[in-house]
Amino acid sequence: MTQKDRILRRSSSISPFGVGAMVNFPDSEVLMAAAVDKWPLPKFRDAEKFGLVVRDHRLEARLKVSHFRLPPAEATPEQQAAGYFGGIPFVRFPAWHYCPKCGMMKRLSGVNERPPKCMAPSGSTCGKIPMSRRPQLIPSRFVAVCEKGHIQDFPYDQWVHQDSECHDSQLRIFSSASSATMTGAIVECVACKKKKNLMSALGGGNSDGEAAAYLKCHAGKPWEGLNIKDSNCGETLKIMNRGASSVYFPIVVSSIYIPSANQASDPLQDYLKEYLFSSEEDWQTCLSEDGKILNEEKIKAWAELKKERIAGYDLSRIIRLAHAFHGGLQDAPDDCAENKEEHYRAYEYEALKRGVTLPDEKGVDALSLTKADLEKYRGVVVENFTSCILVNKLRETRALVGFSRGRPTEGNWQDPSVQRVVHRKNKWCPAVASQGEGIFLELNPAKLSKWAEQPAVANRVKSLNARYNAARKAKNADIPEKNITPEYVLIHTLAHVLINQFVFECGYGSSSLRERLYCNLTDAGKPMHGLLIYTASGDSEGTLGGLVRQGREGYLE
């Protein structure tokens, strides 16, 4: 991710500067992150050897990928000696460059070609300056995109010479006296004196007459190579400033890692699977009288009887494993693999609500939870919440699955306009995994429903829905309406209020705290009414304990 002064944080390689995004480096250099097919270490075993493989079986099933990989960092001398040199590959885009002093333009021919100094002819502004003192060319300010995710250089040459031929084309770009923006940009050929204002291209296919033919997309995919194209796209191009936010919309899917008991592979878990968890008789000895919850005292008695077979294992670990197997969390339900965010989060919701620590496949506690005793809290908490879970440790996986241009897709990576980010042969996506901590709160459903039924609340949310869907339709007329419920509004608002207060109390910055809402908008039969406020950072800010402390009695109230 680094080469000389080209430095990019690993997490930034997922968002906002993922595959297909243009990155501004020092000295006015602009590069585009290359496709994952160009990344080093194509073989799984090599990537695993250097610690680049990230596993999250639940998210893998949802995205239908084999695994995830960290963006490759700059290699250490030891790694270089072993044959790994690291770093994310980039391509040079835009290809068109211009002189910041006189405006003379040049199109670079390859991804490795360095921008030269201005080659203006004698007699021009820069032509009077010695070559050693001439400015270096900088990337073009304008690019052309289409709503299928393609991008290409603006066709300057064809645009200027659309109704004539010039065999010695030499272009320059400058701004009119009236405006320094795109609307005032003028492209001129100094050889034939033809010139054209870029403002006439803003109408795309509706621009003047024959000009529309030059604004049809050629399906450019420079992140796979400067001249790589799909079959001709034919969509109308949109002319944009290179730095406009709508040029690139990354689609990042996040997941709280919930270990599955069936991932277990160490001897203790194998033994527990074979004996305790497969034997109905043993299960009955460890369950409470009503058969619904585990009785830890009975588990201790069972462990004492089996101590010869499980010698050397900590009793608390056996209890945690028993909890992990009990309660239906062995495997994620089938609908977790569907593109339904509520279904996917329902599994997390159930795991967090239970408040049971779950170990990963290596026996390490990947999700460490403590269920708080609400009776120790003052009235405001007891009256409004049914559970408070202290998340001592969690892991969040954030995967880049694709991107769009021109308009956002609201996270729907199956939208036809999305360019998927996945290795063609080995079917993996780039991702980052971060450790953190948090607080999970489950609201009292009876009080929540009573509040939502108030006429004033219903009318307020109705007007919010109308404005919200009108704004969505204005961006994309084909998008279906989305109904936001009063419960969702309250949970979302409460999350933001708590985050604003936690910033002052726990020592984390506002950018380090995130929310995860659990509220089912599509299936009333599976209600959720909870929220998780957590910190998950890929750098020095990790699990400091400050956020968890705010969830304890005496603090949360």
Coordinates of C-alpha atoms in Angstrom, one line a residue:
M1 CA 0.0 0.0 0.0
T2 CA 3.0 2.2 0.0
Q3 CA 5.7 3.1 -2.5
K4 CA 7.9 6.1 -1.6
D5 CA 5.3 8.7 -0.7
R6 CA 2.2 6.8 -1.9
I7 CA 0.7 5.9 1.5
L8 CA -2.7 4.5 2.1
R9 CA -4.2 3.1 5.3
R10 CA -5.3 -0.5 5.0
S11 CA -8.9 0.3 6.1
S12 CA -9.1 3.1 3.5
S13 CA -8.4 0.4 0.8
I14 CA -11.9 -0.9 1.6
S15 CA -13.6 2.5 1.8
P16 CA -13.5 5.2 0.5
F17 CA -10.5 4.2 -1.8
G18 CA -11.4 0.7 -2.8
V19 CA -11.0 -1.1 -6.1
G20 CA -12.0 1.3 -9.0
A21 CA -11.6 4.5 -6.9
M22 CA -9.2 7.3 -7.8
V23 CA -6.7 8.3 -5.1
N24 CA -5.0 11.7 -4.9
F25 CA -1.3 11.3 -3.9
P26 CA 1.2 14.0 -3.3
D27 CA 2.6 16.0 -6.2
S28 CA -0.8 16.1 -8.0
E29 CA -0.5 12.3 -8.9
V30 CA -3.8 10.5 -9.3
L31 CA -4.0 6.7 -9.5
M32 CA -6.8 4.2 -9.5
A33 CA -6.8 1.1 -7.3
A34 CA -6.5 -2.0 -9.5
A35 CA -8.7 -5.1 -9.6
V36 CA -8.1 -7.8 -7.0
D37 CA -7.0 -10.1 -9.8
K38 CA -3.9 -8.0 -9.9
W39 CA -3.1 -8.3 -6.2
P40 CA -0.1 -10.3 -5.1
L41 CA -0.3 -13.9 -3.7
P42 CA -3.0 -15.4 -5.8
K43 CA -2.8 -18.8 -4.0
F44 CA -4.7 -19.3 -0.8
R45 CA -1.9 -21.0 1.0
D46 CA 0.5 -18.2 0.2
A47 CA -1.9 -15.5 1.4
E48 CA -2.6 -17.5 4.6
K49 CA 1.1 -17.9 5.2
F50 CA 1.6 -14.1 5.3
G51 CA -1.5 -13.5 7.4
L52 CA -3.8 -12.0 4.7
V53 CA -6.7 -14.4 5.0
V54 CA -9.8 -13.3 6.9
R55 CA -12.6 -15.9 7.7
D56 CA -16.2 -15.2 8.6
H57 CA -18.2 -18.2 7.5
R58 CA -21.6 -16.4 7.9
L59 CA -20.6 -13.5 5.7
E60 CA -18.9 -15.8 3.2
A61 CA -22.2 -17.7 2.8
R62 CA -24.1 -14.5 2.3
L63 CA -21.8 -13.1 -0.3
K64 CA -21.1 -16.5 -1.9
V65 CA -17.3 -16.1 -1.7
S66 CA -14.6 -18.6 -0.6
H67 CA -12.9 -16.3 1.9
F68 CA -11.8 -12.7 2.5
R69 CA -8.3 -11.1 2.2
L70 CA -6.8 -8.1 3.9
P71 CA -5.4 -5.5 1.5
P72 CA -1.7 -6.3 1.2
A73 CA 0.5 -4.0 3.2
E74 CA 4.1 -3.0 2.4
A75 CA 6.3 -6.1 3.0
T76 CA 9.0 -6.2 5.7
P77 CA 12.6 -7.1 4.7
E78 CA 11.9 -10.6 6.1
Q79 CA 8.8 -11.0 3.9
Q80 CA 10.6 -9.7 0.9
A81 CA 13.3 -12.3 1.4
A82 CA 10.6 -15.0 1.4
G83 CA 9.3 -13.7 -1.9
Y84 CA 6.4 -11.4 -0.8
F85 CA 6.7 -7.7 -1.8
G86 CA 3.2 -6.5 -0.8
G87 CA 1.5 -3.4 -1.8
I88 CA -1.7 -2.7 -3.7
P89 CA -1.3 -2.3 -7.4
F90 CA -2.6 0.9 -9.1
V91 CA -3.1 2.0 -12.7
R92 CA -2.7 5.6 -13.9
F93 CA -6.0 7.2 -14.6
P94 CA -7.1 9.6 -16.0
A95 CA -4.8 9.2 -19.0
W96 CA -5.3 12.7 -20.2
H97 CA -3.0 15.3 -18.5
Y98 CA -2.6 19.0 -18.9
C99 CA -0.2 21.8 -18.1
P100 CA -1.4 23.8 -15.1
K101 CA 0.3 26.9 -16.6
C102 CA -0.6 27.0 -20.3
G103 CA -3.2 24.2 -20.5
M104 CA -1.5 22.1 -23.2
M105 CA -2.8 18.5 -23.1
K106 CA -1.3 15.1 -23.6
R107 CA -2.8 11.6 -23.3
L108 CA -0.4 9.1 -21.7
S109 CA -0.2 5.8 -23.6
G110 CA 0.4 3.3 -20.7
V111 CA -0.2 2.7 -17.0
N112 CA 3.5 3.0 -16.2
E113 CA 4.2 6.1 -18.2
R114 CA 5.1 9.0 -15.9
P115 CA 3.6 12.4 -16.6
P116 CA 6.2 14.4 -18.5
K117 CA 7.0 18.1 -18.4
C118 CA 5.0 20.4 -20.6
M119 CA 5.9 20.0 -24.3
A120 CA 4.2 23.2 -25.5
P121 CA 5.4 24.4 -28.9
S122 CA 7.6 27.5 -29.2
G123 CA 5.8 30.7 -29.1
S124 CA 3.2 29.6 -26.5
T125 CA 3.3 30.5 -22.8
C126 CA 5.5 27.6 -21.7
G127 CA 7.3 27.4 -25.0
K128 CA 9.4 30.4 -23.9
I129 CA 10.5 28.7 -20.7
P130 CA 13.5 26.4 -20.7
M131 CA 12.5 22.7 -20.5
S132 CA 14.1 22.2 -17.1
R133 CA 11.9 24.8 -15.6
R134 CA 8.6 23.8 -17.3
P135 CA 5.8 22.5 -15.0
Q136 CA 4.9 18.8 -15.0
L137 CA 1.6 17.8 -16.4
I138 CA -1.2 17.0 -14.0
P139 CA -4.3 14.8 -14.4
S140 CA -7.4 16.0 -16.2
R141 CA -10.1 17.5 -14.0
F142 CA -12.9 15.8 -15.8
V143 CA -14.0 12.2 -16.4
A144 CA -16.9 10.5 -18.0
V145 CA -19.0 7.8 -16.2
C146 CA -22.1 5.8 -16.9
E147 CA -24.7 4.3 -14.5
K148 CA -23.4 0.7 -15.2
G149 CA -20.2 1.5 -13.3
H150 CA -17.9 2.2 -16.2
I151 CA -15.5 5.1 -16.4
Q152 CA -13.3 6.6 -19.1
D153 CA -11.5 9.8 -20.1
F154 CA -13.6 12.5 -21.5
P155 CA -13.2 12.2 -25.4
Y156 CA -11.6 15.6 -25.7
D157 CA -10.1 15.0 -29.2
Q158 CA -13.4 13.6 -30.7
W159 CA -15.4 16.3 -29.0
V160 CA -13.4 19.2 -30.5
H161 CA -13.1 17.6 -34.0
Q162 CA -16.6 16.1 -34.2
D163 CA -17.4 17.8 -37.5
S164 CA -13.9 18.0 -39.0
E165 CA -10.5 16.2 -39.2
C166 CA -7.2 17.3 -37.9
H167 CA -4.0 15.3 -38.6
D168 CA -1.9 17.2 -36.2
S169 CA -4.2 17.6 -33.2
Q170 CA -2.7 19.5 -30.3
L171 CA -5.2 20.3 -27.5
R172 CA -5.2 22.7 -24.7
I173 CA -7.8 23.4 -22.0
F174 CA -8.5 26.7 -20.3
S175 CA -11.2 28.4 -18.4
S176 CA -13.3 31.3 -19.8
A177 CA -13.2 34.6 -18.0
S178 CA -16.7 34.0 -16.7
S179 CA -16.2 30.8 -14.8
A180 CA -13.4 28.5 -13.6
T181 CA -15.8 25.5 -13.2
M182 CA -16.7 22.8 -15.7
T183 CA -19.3 25.2 -17.3
G184 CA -16.5 27.6 -18.2
A185 CA -13.9 25.0 -19.4
I186 CA -13.0 25.3 -23.1
V187 CA -11.0 22.8 -25.1
E188 CA -9.1 24.1 -28.2
C189 CA -7.0 22.6 -30.9
V190 CA -4.1 24.9 -31.4
A191 CA -3.4 23.3 -34.8
C192 CA -6.8 23.8 -36.5
K193 CA -8.1 26.5 -34.1
K194 CA -11.3 24.4 -33.4
K195 CA -12.7 24.9 -29.9
K196 CA -15.6 23.8 -27.9
N197 CA -17.1 24.5 -24.5
L198 CA -17.5 21.5 -22.1
M199 CA -20.8 23.0 -20.9
S200 CA -22.4 21.7 -24.1
A201 CA -21.5 18.1 -23.0
L202 CA -23.4 18.4 -19.7
G203 CA -26.6 17.4 -21.3
G204 CA -25.2 14.0 -22.4
G205 CA -27.3 12.4 -25.0
N206 CA -29.5 15.5 -25.2
S207 CA -26.6 17.7 -26.3
D208 CA -26.4 19.3 -29.7
G209 CA -27.1 17.0 -32.6
E210 CA -24.3 14.7 -33.7
A211 CA -22.3 15.5 -30.5
A212 CA -24.4 13.0 -28.6
A213 CA -22.7 10.1 -30.5
Y214 CA -19.4 11.0 -28.9
L215 CA -20.9 10.8 -25.4
K216 CA -21.8 7.1 -25.6
C217 CA -20.1 4.8 -23.1
H218 CA -17.4 2.4 -24.4
A219 CA -17.5 0.3 -21.3
G220 CA -14.2 1.4 -19.9
K221 CA -12.8 -0.6 -16.9
P222 CA -9.4 1.0 -16.3
W223 CA -9.1 -0.7 -12.9
E224 CA -8.5 -3.9 -14.8
G225 CA -6.1 -2.3 -17.3
L226 CA -6.1 1.1 -19.1
N227 CA -7.5 -0.3 -22.3
I228 CA -9.7 -3.1 -20.8
K229 CA -13.4 -2.8 -21.9
D230 CA -16.6 -4.9 -21.7
S231 CA -18.6 -5.2 -24.8
N232 CA -19.7 -1.8 -25.9
C233 CA -22.1 -0.4 -23.3
G234 CA -23.9 2.3 -25.2
E235 CA -25.2 4.1 -22.1
T236 CA -25.1 7.9 -22.1
L237 CA -22.0 9.3 -20.4
K238 CA -22.2 11.7 -17.5
I239 CA -19.4 14.3 -17.4
M240 CA -18.2 14.9 -13.9
N241 CA -15.4 16.5 -11.9
R242 CA -12.8 13.9 -11.1
G243 CA -13.1 14.6 -7.4
A244 CA -16.9 14.6 -7.3
S245 CA -18.4 12.3 -4.6
S246 CA -20.8 10.7 -7.1
V247 CA -17.9 9.3 -9.2
Y248 CA -17.5 6.3 -6.8
F249 CA -19.9 4.7 -4.4
P250 CA -18.3 1.8 -2.6
I251 CA -20.6 -1.0 -1.4
V252 CA -19.3 -2.3 1.9
V253 CA -21.1 -5.1 3.8
S254 CA -20.3 -5.4 7.5
S255 CA -20.9 -8.3 9.8
I256 CA -20.4 -9.0 13.5
Y257 CA -18.5 -12.3 13.7
I258 CA -20.7 -14.9 15.5
P259 CA -18.7 -18.1 15.9
S260 CA -20.6 -21.3 15.1
A261 CA -20.2 -24.2 17.5
N262 CA -20.0 -26.5 14.4
Q263 CA -16.7 -24.8 13.4
A264 CA -15.0 -26.4 16.5
S265 CA -11.9 -28.4 15.8
D266 CA -10.0 -28.7 19.1
P267 CA -10.1 -31.9 21.2
L268 CA -12.3 -30.5 23.9
Q269 CA -15.0 -29.3 21.5
D270 CA -14.8 -32.6 19.6
Y271 CA -15.3 -34.5 22.9
L272 CA -18.2 -32.3 23.9
K273 CA -19.8 -32.8 20.6
E274 CA -19.5 -36.6 20.7
Y275 CA -20.6 -37.0 24.3
L276 CA -22.3 -34.1 26.0
F277 CA -24.1 -32.6 23.1
S278 CA -25.1 -35.7 21.2
S279 CA -26.5 -37.5 24.2
E280 CA -30.1 -36.7 25.2
E281 CA -29.4 -38.2 28.6
D282 CA -26.4 -36.0 29.3
W283 CA -28.3 -33.0 28.1
Q284 CA -31.1 -33.6 30.5
T285 CA -28.7 -33.8 33.4
C286 CA -27.4 -30.3 32.4
L287 CA -30.7 -28.6 31.8
S288 CA -32.9 -26.8 34.3
E289 CA -36.2 -28.3 35.5
D290 CA -38.2 -26.7 32.7
G291 CA -35.7 -27.9 30.1
K292 CA -35.1 -24.4 28.7
I293 CA -31.8 -23.2 30.1
L294 CA -28.5 -24.7 31.1
N295 CA -27.9 -25.3 34.8
E296 CA -24.2 -24.6 35.4
E297 CA -24.2 -26.5 38.7
K298 CA -25.3 -29.6 36.8
I299 CA -22.6 -29.0 34.1
K300 CA -20.0 -28.9 36.9
A301 CA -21.3 -32.2 38.3
W302 CA -21.2 -33.7 34.8
A303 CA -17.6 -32.5 34.3
E304 CA -16.6 -34.0 37.6
L305 CA -17.9 -37.4 36.4
K306 CA -15.9 -37.1 33.1
K307 CA -12.8 -35.5 34.6
E308 CA -10.6 -38.3 33.5
R309 CA -11.6 -37.7 29.8
I310 CA -11.4 -33.9 30.0
A311 CA -8.5 -33.4 32.4
G312 CA -6.6 -30.2 32.0
Y313 CA -9.5 -28.1 30.7
D314 CA -10.8 -25.1 32.6
L315 CA -14.3 -25.6 33.9
S316 CA -15.4 -22.1 32.9
R317 CA -14.4 -22.9 29.3
I318 CA -16.6 -26.1 29.3
I319 CA -19.5 -24.0 30.6
R320 CA -19.1 -21.4 27.8
L321 CA -18.9 -24.2 25.2
A322 CA -22.1 -25.7 26.6
H323 CA -23.9 -22.4 26.3
A324 CA -22.6 -22.0 22.7
F325 CA -24.1 -25.3 21.7
H326 CA -27.3 -24.7 23.5
G327 CA -30.0 -22.4 22.0
G328 CA -29.9 -23.0 18.3
L329 CA -26.7 -21.0 17.4
Q330 CA -24.9 -24.0 15.9
D331 CA -25.4 -22.7 12.3
A332 CA -26.8 -19.6 10.8
P333 CA -30.3 -20.0 9.3
D334 CA -30.6 -20.4 5.5
D335 CA -32.1 -16.9 5.0
C336 CA -28.8 -15.4 6.3
A337 CA -27.4 -16.1 2.8
E338 CA -30.1 -14.0 1.2
N339 CA -29.7 -10.3 0.4
K340 CA -32.0 -9.3 3.3
E341 CA -30.3 -7.2 5.9
E342 CA -33.0 -7.8 8.5
H343 CA -32.7 -11.6 8.2
Y344 CA -29.0 -11.4 8.4
R345 CA -29.0 -9.2 11.5
A346 CA -31.7 -11.3 13.2
Y347 CA -29.0 -14.0 13.9
E348 CA -26.7 -11.4 15.5
Y349 CA -29.7 -10.1 17.5
E350 CA -30.4 -13.5 19.0
A351 CA -26.7 -14.2 19.7
L352 CA -26.2 -10.8 21.4
K353 CA -29.5 -11.1 23.4
R354 CA -28.5 -14.4 24.9
G355 CA -25.4 -12.8 26.4
V356 CA -23.3 -15.9 26.2
T357 CA -19.6 -15.8 25.3
L358 CA -18.8 -17.8 22.2
P359 CA -15.3 -19.1 21.3
D360 CA -14.0 -19.3 17.7
E361 CA -12.6 -22.4 15.9
K362 CA -9.3 -22.0 17.7
G363 CA -10.9 -21.9 21.1
V364 CA -10.3 -18.1 21.6
D365 CA -13.3 -16.1 22.8
A366 CA -14.2 -14.2 19.7
L367 CA -17.5 -12.8 21.1
S368 CA -17.2 -12.1 24.8
L369 CA -20.5 -11.1 26.4
T370 CA -21.7 -10.3 29.9
K371 CA -25.4 -10.2 30.7
A372 CA -26.0 -7.4 33.1
D373 CA -28.5 -7.8 36.0
L374 CA -31.1 -5.1 35.3
E375 CA -32.4 -5.3 38.9
K376 CA -29.2 -3.5 40.0
Y377 CA -30.0 -0.5 37.7
R378 CA -32.2 2.5 38.6
G379 CA -35.7 2.9 37.3
V380 CA -35.0 4.6 33.9
V381 CA -33.2 1.5 32.6
V382 CA -35.5 -1.1 34.2
E383 CA -38.6 0.6 32.9
N384 CA -37.4 1.0 29.3
F385 CA -35.1 -2.0 28.5
T386 CA -35.5 -5.7 28.8
S387 CA -31.8 -6.5 28.6
C388 CA -28.4 -4.9 28.7
I389 CA -25.4 -6.9 27.3
L390 CA -21.8 -5.7 27.9
V391 CA -19.9 -6.7 24.8
N392 CA -16.3 -7.0 26.2
K393 CA -14.9 -8.2 22.9
L394 CA -16.3 -8.4 19.3
R395 CA -14.9 -8.7 15.8
E396 CA -16.4 -6.8 12.9
T397 CA -15.7 -7.8 9.3
R398 CA -16.1 -5.2 6.6
A399 CA -16.0 -6.5 3.0
L400 CA -15.9 -4.5 -0.2
V401 CA -18.3 -6.3 -2.6
G402 CA -18.6 -3.8 -5.4
F403 CA -19.2 -0.2 -6.4
S404 CA -21.4 2.0 -8.5
R405 CA -21.0 5.3 -10.2
G406 CA -23.4 8.2 -10.8
R407 CA -26.0 7.0 -8.2
P408 CA -25.9 5.0 -5.0
T409 CA -27.6 1.6 -4.8
E410 CA -28.3 1.6 -1.1
G411 CA -26.0 -1.3 -0.4
N412 CA -27.6 -3.6 -2.9
W413 CA -24.7 -5.4 -4.6
Q414 CA -27.0 -7.4 -6.8
D415 CA -28.1 -4.2 -8.6
P416 CA -27.3 -4.5 -12.4
S417 CA -25.4 -1.2 -12.2
V418 CA -22.9 -2.5 -9.6
Q419 CA -19.4 -3.5 -10.7
R420 CA -18.6 -6.5 -8.4
V421 CA -15.2 -6.7 -6.6
V422 CA -14.4 -10.4 -6.5
H423 CA -11.4 -12.5 -7.6
R424 CA -12.6 -14.2 -10.8
K425 CA -10.8 -17.5 -10.3
N426 CA -10.6 -17.9 -6.5
K427 CA -13.8 -16.1 -5.6
W428 CA -12.7 -13.9 -2.7
C429 CA -13.4 -10.3 -1.7
P430 CA -11.1 -7.8 0.0
A431 CA -12.0 -7.1 3.7
V432 CA -10.7 -5.8 7.0
A433 CA -11.4 -7.3 10.4
S434 CA -11.4 -5.1 13.5
Q435 CA -11.5 -5.9 17.2
G436 CA -13.7 -3.8 19.5
E437 CA -16.1 -3.5 22.4
G438 CA -19.7 -2.3 22.8
I439 CA -23.0 -2.2 24.5
F440 CA -26.2 -4.0 23.3
L441 CA -29.5 -2.7 24.5
E442 CA -32.9 -4.4 24.0
L443 CA -35.9 -2.0 24.3
N444 CA -39.1 -3.0 26.2
P445 CA -41.4 -4.1 23.3
A446 CA -44.6 -3.3 25.2
K447 CA -43.5 0.3 25.9
L448 CA -42.2 0.7 22.4
S449 CA -45.4 -0.4 20.8
K450 CA -47.5 1.8 23.1
W451 CA -45.4 4.8 22.1
A452 CA -45.6 4.0 18.4
E453 CA -49.4 3.9 18.4
Q454 CA -49.7 7.5 19.5
P455 CA -51.5 9.6 16.8
A456 CA -48.9 12.3 17.0
V457 CA -46.0 9.8 16.5
A458 CA -47.8 8.1 13.6
N459 CA -48.4 11.4 11.8
R460 CA -44.9 12.6 12.3
V461 CA -43.4 9.3 10.9
K462 CA -45.9 9.4 8.0
S463 CA -44.5 12.8 6.9
L464 CA -41.0 11.6 7.3
N465 CA -41.7 8.6 5.1
A466 CA -43.2 10.9 2.4
R467 CA -40.2 13.1 2.2
Y468 CA -37.7 10.2 2.5
N469 CA -39.3 8.3 -0.4
A470 CA -39.7 11.4 -2.5
A471 CA -35.9 12.1 -2.2
R472 CA -35.2 8.4 -3.1
K473 CA -37.4 8.6 -6.2
A474 CA -35.8 11.8 -7.3
K475 CA -32.4 10.0 -7.5
N476 CA -33.8 6.8 -9.0
A477 CA -37.4 6.6 -10.3
D478 CA -37.4 2.8 -10.4
I479 CA -36.5 2.2 -6.8
P480 CA -39.4 0.8 -4.7
E481 CA -40.8 2.7 -1.7
K482 CA -39.4 1.9 1.7
N483 CA -41.5 2.2 4.8
I484 CA -39.8 3.5 7.9
T485 CA -41.6 2.5 11.1
P486 CA -41.9 4.6 14.3
E487 CA -40.0 1.9 16.1
Y488 CA -37.0 2.3 13.7
V489 CA -37.1 6.1 14.1
L490 CA -36.9 5.8 17.9
I491 CA -34.2 3.2 17.9
H492 CA -32.1 5.1 15.4
T493 CA -32.5 8.4 17.2
L494 CA -31.7 6.8 20.6
A495 CA -28.5 5.3 19.1
H496 CA -27.3 8.7 17.9
V497 CA -28.2 10.4 21.2
L498 CA -26.2 7.7 23.1
I499 CA -23.2 8.0 20.8
N500 CA -23.1 11.8 21.3
Q501 CA -23.1 11.3 25.1
F502 CA -20.6 8.4 25.0
V503 CA -18.1 10.6 23.2
F504 CA -17.9 12.8 26.3
E505 CA -17.9 9.9 28.7
C506 CA -15.7 7.0 27.4
G507 CA -12.8 8.6 25.6
Y508 CA -13.5 7.4 22.1
G509 CA -13.9 9.9 19.3
S510 CA -17.2 10.1 17.4
S511 CA -15.6 8.6 14.3
S512 CA -14.6 5.5 16.3
L513 CA -18.1 4.7 17.6
R514 CA -20.6 3.0 15.3
E515 CA -24.2 1.9 15.6
R516 CA -25.9 -1.4 14.5
L517 CA -29.6 -1.3 14.5
Y518 CA -31.9 -4.3 15.0
C519 CA -35.4 -3.5 13.8
N520 CA -37.3 -5.6 11.3
L521 CA -38.9 -3.4 8.6
T522 CA -40.0 -6.2 6.3
D523 CA -41.2 -9.1 8.5
A524 CA -43.5 -8.3 11.4
G525 CA -43.5 -11.9 12.4
K526 CA -39.8 -11.7 13.5
P527 CA -39.7 -8.4 15.5
M528 CA -36.4 -6.9 16.6
H529 CA -36.0 -3.9 18.9
G530 CA -32.4 -3.5 19.9
L531 CA -29.3 -1.6 19.1
L532 CA -25.6 -2.2 19.4
I533 CA -23.2 0.7 19.9
Y534 CA -19.6 -0.4 19.4
T535 CA -16.1 0.5 18.5
A536 CA -14.2 -1.5 15.9
S537 CA -11.1 0.2 14.6
G538 CA -8.3 -1.2 12.5
D539 CA -5.5 0.8 14.1
S540 CA -4.4 1.7 17.6
E541 CA -7.8 2.2 19.0
G542 CA -9.0 -1.2 20.1
T543 CA -10.7 -2.6 23.1
L544 CA -10.0 0.0 25.9
G545 CA -12.9 -0.9 28.2
G546 CA -14.2 2.6 28.4
L547 CA -17.3 1.9 26.4
V548 CA -18.2 -1.2 28.2
R549 CA -17.9 0.6 31.5
Q550 CA -20.6 3.0 30.4
G551 CA -23.1 0.1 30.3
R552 CA -22.6 -0.8 33.9
E553 CA -25.0 0.1 36.7
G554 CA -24.4 3.7 37.9
Y555 CA -23.2 4.8 34.5
L556 CA -25.9 3.8 32.0
E557 CA -28.7 5.6 33.8

